[in-house]
């Protein structure tokens, strides 16, 4: 007589599920169910955030011209995506110089600046500045007589991101939403806006061509505490929600404390000994000669 293996009913569907065989029991083998297969597939397809550096300084030194002291002295640091990075240090430690190197405006005297693993000095730095990074300044750098839309559109054209008026208007409305400005600001002139609103437009202008890196040089230096908090929240969203690398040079302890990573450039400042005062020349001894 043929032996029939016992079955177990699926509690959810009432379907019969195959029972373990005697061979399974002896060897410890496990019959994988469809539910377990689905769970395994889900777990294997989950991805973790990319933490590889987007920008990196490798043993970078810089001087303005030969013979002058080093402004940056063998600096090493990596800037990862999905994070806000603060760059701090007293005046004269090379913060603005470092931003010039990261943005491709200058090349190091020695060492390498890498963008996604590539030597920046060997790339088309004009194209890099036009599309891969966005720079935000303390003074906003907007055209006050032009409208919000015109300022943003001008940046799109320079970056090669202009694809007609209709699409440009949609982009302007999208980036205004990203910086929490109402749609009706699109036709307002820059001169009618507060300092905090102008800085938000400056950020929106950069977002219009979707750079992967945002570099901000003292972006809250001219703002009140309330506007500063808004700007920091915007940068936080750009890093955490959009996966961008946000680099902020700041003298503000509050802004620095809100960042994920704080890089103190003064640790790499070359220490120079003060020059000794020159001795005053002794007057020549009188010789009696005419």
Coordinates of C-alpha atoms in Angstrom, one line a residue:
X1 CA 0.0 0.0 0.0
X2 CA 1.3 3.4 -0.9
X3 CA 2.2 5.6 2.1
X4 CA 0.7 9.1 2.2
X5 CA 2.8 11.9 3.8
X6 CA 0.8 13.9 6.4
X7 CA 0.1 17.5 5.5
X8 CA -0.4 20.8 7.5
X9 CA -3.0 23.4 6.6
X10 CA -1.8 26.9 6.0
X11 CA -3.6 29.0 8.6
X12 CA -4.1 31.9 6.3
X13 CA -5.3 30.2 3.1
X14 CA -6.3 26.7 4.2
X15 CA -3.9 25.3 1.5
X16 CA -2.0 22.2 2.4
X17 CA 1.7 22.7 3.0
X18 CA 4.1 19.7 2.5
X19 CA 5.4 18.2 5.8
X20 CA 9.0 17.5 6.4
X21 CA 10.2 14.1 5.1
X22 CA 12.1 11.5 7.1
X23 CA 15.2 12.4 5.3
X24 CA 14.8 16.1 6.3
X25 CA 14.4 15.0 9.9
X26 CA 17.5 12.9 9.9
X27 CA 19.7 15.5 8.2
X28 CA 18.3 18.7 9.7
X29 CA 17.4 20.0 6.3
X30 CA 14.8 22.7 6.2
X31 CA 12.2 23.1 3.5
X32 CA 12.0 26.8 2.5
X33 CA 8.5 28.2 2.3
X34 CA 7.4 30.9 -0.2
X35 CA 7.1 33.4 2.7
X36 CA 10.7 32.8 3.8
X37 CA 11.9 33.1 0.2
X38 CA 10.1 36.5 -0.1
X39 CA 11.7 37.7 3.1
X40 CA 15.1 36.6 1.9
X41 CA 14.7 38.4 -1.4
X42 CA 13.5 41.6 0.3
X43 CA 16.5 41.6 2.7
X44 CA 19.0 41.0 -0.1
X45 CA 17.7 43.9 -2.2
X46 CA 17.9 46.5 0.6
X47 CA 20.7 48.9 0.0
X48 CA 22.7 51.0 2.4
X49 CA 23.5 54.6 1.8
X50 CA 26.7 55.2 -0.2
X51 CA 29.3 56.5 2.2
X52 CA 32.2 56.8 -0.3
X53 CA 33.7 60.3 -0.4
X54 CA 32.3 62.6 -3.0
X55 CA 35.1 65.1 -2.5
X56 CA 38.4 64.4 -0.9
X57 CA 41.6 66.3 -0.1
X58 CA 44.7 64.1 -0.2
X59 CA 47.8 65.6 1.3
X60 CA 46.9 69.0 -0.2
X61 CA 49.2 72.0 0.2
X62 CA 48.7 75.4 -1.3
X63 CA 50.5 78.7 -1.5
X64 CA 49.5 81.8 -3.5
X65 CA 52.8 81.9 -5.3
X66 CA 56.3 80.4 -5.0
X67 CA 58.3 81.7 -2.1
X68 CA 55.3 82.6 0.0
X69 CA 54.3 80.6 3.1
X70 CA 51.9 77.7 2.7
X71 CA 48.2 78.6 3.3
X72 CA 47.3 74.9 3.5
X73 CA 49.9 72.4 4.8
X74 CA 49.4 68.7 3.9
X75 CA 45.6 68.7 4.5
X76 CA 43.7 65.4 4.4
X77 CA 39.9 65.2 4.7
X78 CA 37.0 63.4 3.0
X79 CA 33.5 64.7 2.4
X80 CA 30.8 62.0 2.3
X81 CA 27.3 62.2 0.8
X82 CA 24.1 62.5 2.9
X83 CA 25.9 64.7 5.4
X84 CA 26.4 68.3 6.5
X85 CA 30.1 69.2 6.9
X86 CA 31.2 72.3 8.8
X87 CA 34.6 73.8 8.1
X88 CA 35.8 76.0 11.0
X89 CA 38.9 77.8 12.1
X90 CA 40.1 81.3 12.8
X91 CA 40.7 83.8 10.1
X92 CA 43.8 83.1 8.1
X93 CA 43.6 79.3 8.3
X94 CA 42.7 78.8 4.7
X95 CA 39.0 78.2 4.7
X96 CA 38.2 80.2 1.6
X97 CA 41.2 78.9 -0.1
X98 CA 40.0 75.3 0.6
X99 CA 36.7 76.2 -1.0
X100 CA 38.4 77.5 -4.1
X101 CA 40.2 74.1 -4.4
X102 CA 37.1 72.1 -3.8
X103 CA 35.2 74.2 -6.4
X104 CA 37.9 73.9 -9.0
X105 CA 38.9 77.6 -9.0
X106 CA 42.4 76.7 -7.9
X107 CA 44.7 73.7 -8.0
X108 CA 47.0 72.6 -5.2
X109 CA 50.7 73.2 -5.1
X110 CA 51.0 69.5 -4.1
X111 CA 48.6 66.7 -3.3
X112 CA 45.3 65.9 -5.0
X113 CA 41.7 67.0 -4.9
X114 CA 39.4 64.1 -5.9
X115 CA 35.8 64.3 -7.1
X116 CA 34.2 60.9 -7.0
X117 CA 37.6 59.3 -7.2
X118 CA 38.9 61.4 -10.1
X119 CA 41.7 63.9 -10.0
X120 CA 39.9 67.3 -10.3
X121 CA 42.9 68.9 -11.9
X122 CA 42.6 66.5 -14.9
X123 CA 38.8 67.1 -15.3
X124 CA 37.1 69.9 -17.3
X125 CA 36.8 72.2 -14.3
X126 CA 34.5 74.6 -16.1
X127 CA 32.0 71.9 -16.7
X128 CA 32.5 70.7 -13.1
X129 CA 31.7 74.1 -11.7
X130 CA 28.8 74.6 -14.0
X131 CA 26.9 71.4 -13.2
X132 CA 28.4 69.3 -10.4
X133 CA 28.7 71.8 -7.5
X134 CA 26.6 74.8 -6.3
X135 CA 28.3 77.6 -4.4
X136 CA 26.4 79.9 -2.0
X137 CA 27.8 83.1 -0.6
X138 CA 27.3 85.3 2.4
X139 CA 26.3 88.2 0.2
X140 CA 23.7 86.2 -1.9
X141 CA 25.2 87.4 -5.3
X142 CA 21.7 87.9 -6.8
X143 CA 20.7 90.6 -9.3
X144 CA 18.5 92.9 -7.2
X145 CA 16.7 94.5 -10.2
X146 CA 15.6 91.1 -11.6
X147 CA 12.8 88.9 -10.4
X148 CA 13.3 85.6 -8.5
X149 CA 12.4 83.7 -11.7
X150 CA 14.9 85.6 -13.8
X151 CA 17.7 85.1 -11.3
X152 CA 17.1 81.3 -11.2
X153 CA 16.6 81.0 -15.0
X154 CA 19.9 82.8 -15.6
X155 CA 21.7 80.2 -13.5
X156 CA 20.0 77.4 -15.4
X157 CA 21.2 78.8 -18.7
X158 CA 24.8 79.1 -17.5
X159 CA 24.7 75.5 -16.3
X160 CA 23.2 74.2 -19.5
X161 CA 20.0 73.2 -17.7
X162 CA 17.6 75.5 -19.7
X163 CA 15.1 73.5 -21.8
X164 CA 12.5 76.1 -22.6
X165 CA 10.2 78.5 -20.7
X166 CA 7.6 76.0 -19.7
X167 CA 10.0 73.6 -18.2
X168 CA 12.0 76.4 -16.6
X169 CA 8.9 77.7 -14.8
X170 CA 8.1 74.3 -13.5
X171 CA 11.7 74.0 -12.2
X172 CA 11.5 77.4 -10.5
X173 CA 8.3 76.5 -8.7
X174 CA 9.9 73.2 -7.6
X175 CA 13.0 74.7 -6.2
X176 CA 11.1 77.5 -4.5
X177 CA 9.1 74.8 -2.7
X178 CA 12.3 73.1 -1.7
X179 CA 13.4 76.3 0.1
X180 CA 9.9 77.0 1.6
X181 CA 9.0 80.0 -0.5
X182 CA 5.5 80.5 -1.8
X183 CA 4.7 80.2 -5.6
X184 CA 3.8 83.9 -5.8
X185 CA 7.5 84.8 -5.1
X186 CA 8.3 83.8 -8.6
X187 CA 7.7 87.3 -10.0
X188 CA 8.9 89.3 -7.1
X189 CA 12.1 91.4 -7.5
X190 CA 15.0 90.5 -5.3
X191 CA 15.2 94.0 -3.9
X192 CA 11.8 93.5 -2.3
X193 CA 12.9 90.4 -0.3
X194 CA 14.4 90.2 3.2
X195 CA 18.0 88.9 3.7
X196 CA 16.8 85.5 4.7
X197 CA 14.5 85.2 1.7
X198 CA 17.3 86.3 -0.6
X199 CA 19.5 83.6 0.7
X200 CA 16.8 81.0 0.1
X201 CA 16.5 82.2 -3.5
X202 CA 20.3 81.8 -3.8
X203 CA 19.9 78.2 -2.6
X204 CA 17.0 77.7 -5.0
X205 CA 19.1 79.1 -7.9
X206 CA 21.8 76.4 -7.2
X207 CA 19.2 73.6 -6.9
X208 CA 17.8 74.5 -10.4
X209 CA 20.6 72.5 -12.0
X210 CA 20.7 69.7 -9.4
X211 CA 24.4 69.6 -8.3
X212 CA 25.6 66.8 -6.1
X213 CA 27.6 69.1 -3.9
X214 CA 26.5 72.3 -2.2
X215 CA 29.3 74.6 -0.9
X216 CA 28.3 77.5 1.3
X217 CA 30.7 80.2 2.4
X218 CA 29.4 81.8 5.6
X219 CA 25.8 81.5 4.4
X220 CA 24.3 82.8 7.6
X221 CA 26.8 85.5 8.3
X222 CA 24.3 88.3 7.5
X223 CA 21.2 86.7 8.9
X224 CA 19.2 86.9 12.2
X225 CA 18.8 83.7 14.3
X226 CA 15.4 82.9 13.0
X227 CA 16.5 83.0 9.3
X228 CA 19.7 81.1 10.3
X229 CA 17.6 78.3 11.7
X230 CA 15.6 78.1 8.5
X231 CA 18.7 78.0 6.3
X232 CA 20.2 75.2 8.4
X233 CA 17.0 73.2 8.2
X234 CA 17.1 73.5 4.4
X235 CA 20.7 72.3 4.2
X236 CA 19.7 69.4 6.5
X237 CA 17.0 68.3 4.1
X238 CA 19.3 68.6 1.1
X239 CA 21.8 66.3 2.8
X240 CA 19.5 63.8 4.4
X241 CA 16.6 63.6 2.0
X242 CA 18.3 64.4 -1.3
X243 CA 21.6 62.6 -0.6
X244 CA 23.7 65.7 -1.4
X245 CA 27.1 66.6 0.1
X246 CA 26.7 69.9 2.0
X247 CA 29.9 71.8 3.0
X248 CA 29.5 74.9 5.1
X249 CA 32.3 77.3 6.1
X250 CA 31.1 79.0 9.2
X251 CA 32.2 81.0 12.3
X252 CA 28.9 80.2 14.0
X253 CA 29.1 77.6 16.8
X254 CA 25.4 77.0 16.4
X255 CA 25.7 76.2 12.7
X256 CA 28.7 74.0 13.3
X257 CA 26.9 72.1 16.0
X258 CA 24.1 71.3 13.7
X259 CA 26.4 69.6 11.2
X260 CA 27.3 65.9 11.1
X261 CA 31.0 66.5 10.7
X262 CA 33.2 69.4 11.9
X263 CA 36.5 69.9 10.3
X264 CA 38.9 72.3 12.1
X265 CA 41.3 73.6 9.5
X266 CA 43.5 75.2 12.2
X267 CA 44.8 71.7 12.9
X268 CA 46.6 71.8 9.5
X269 CA 47.8 75.4 9.7
X270 CA 51.6 75.6 9.3
X271 CA 53.1 77.1 12.5
X272 CA 55.6 79.8 11.7
X273 CA 58.0 81.3 14.2
X274 CA 57.7 85.1 14.6
X275 CA 60.6 86.9 13.1
X276 CA 63.2 88.2 15.5
X277 CA 63.4 92.0 15.6
X278 CA 66.3 93.3 13.7
X279 CA 69.1 94.8 15.7
X280 CA 69.5 98.5 15.2
X281 CA 72.7 99.3 13.3
X282 CA 75.4 100.8 15.5
X283 CA 76.5 104.2 14.3
X284 CA 79.8 104.1 12.5
X285 CA 82.7 105.1 14.7
X286 CA 84.0 108.6 13.9
X287 CA 87.3 108.4 12.1
X288 CA 88.1 112.1 11.9
X289 CA 88.3 111.9 8.2
X290 CA 86.7 114.6 6.0

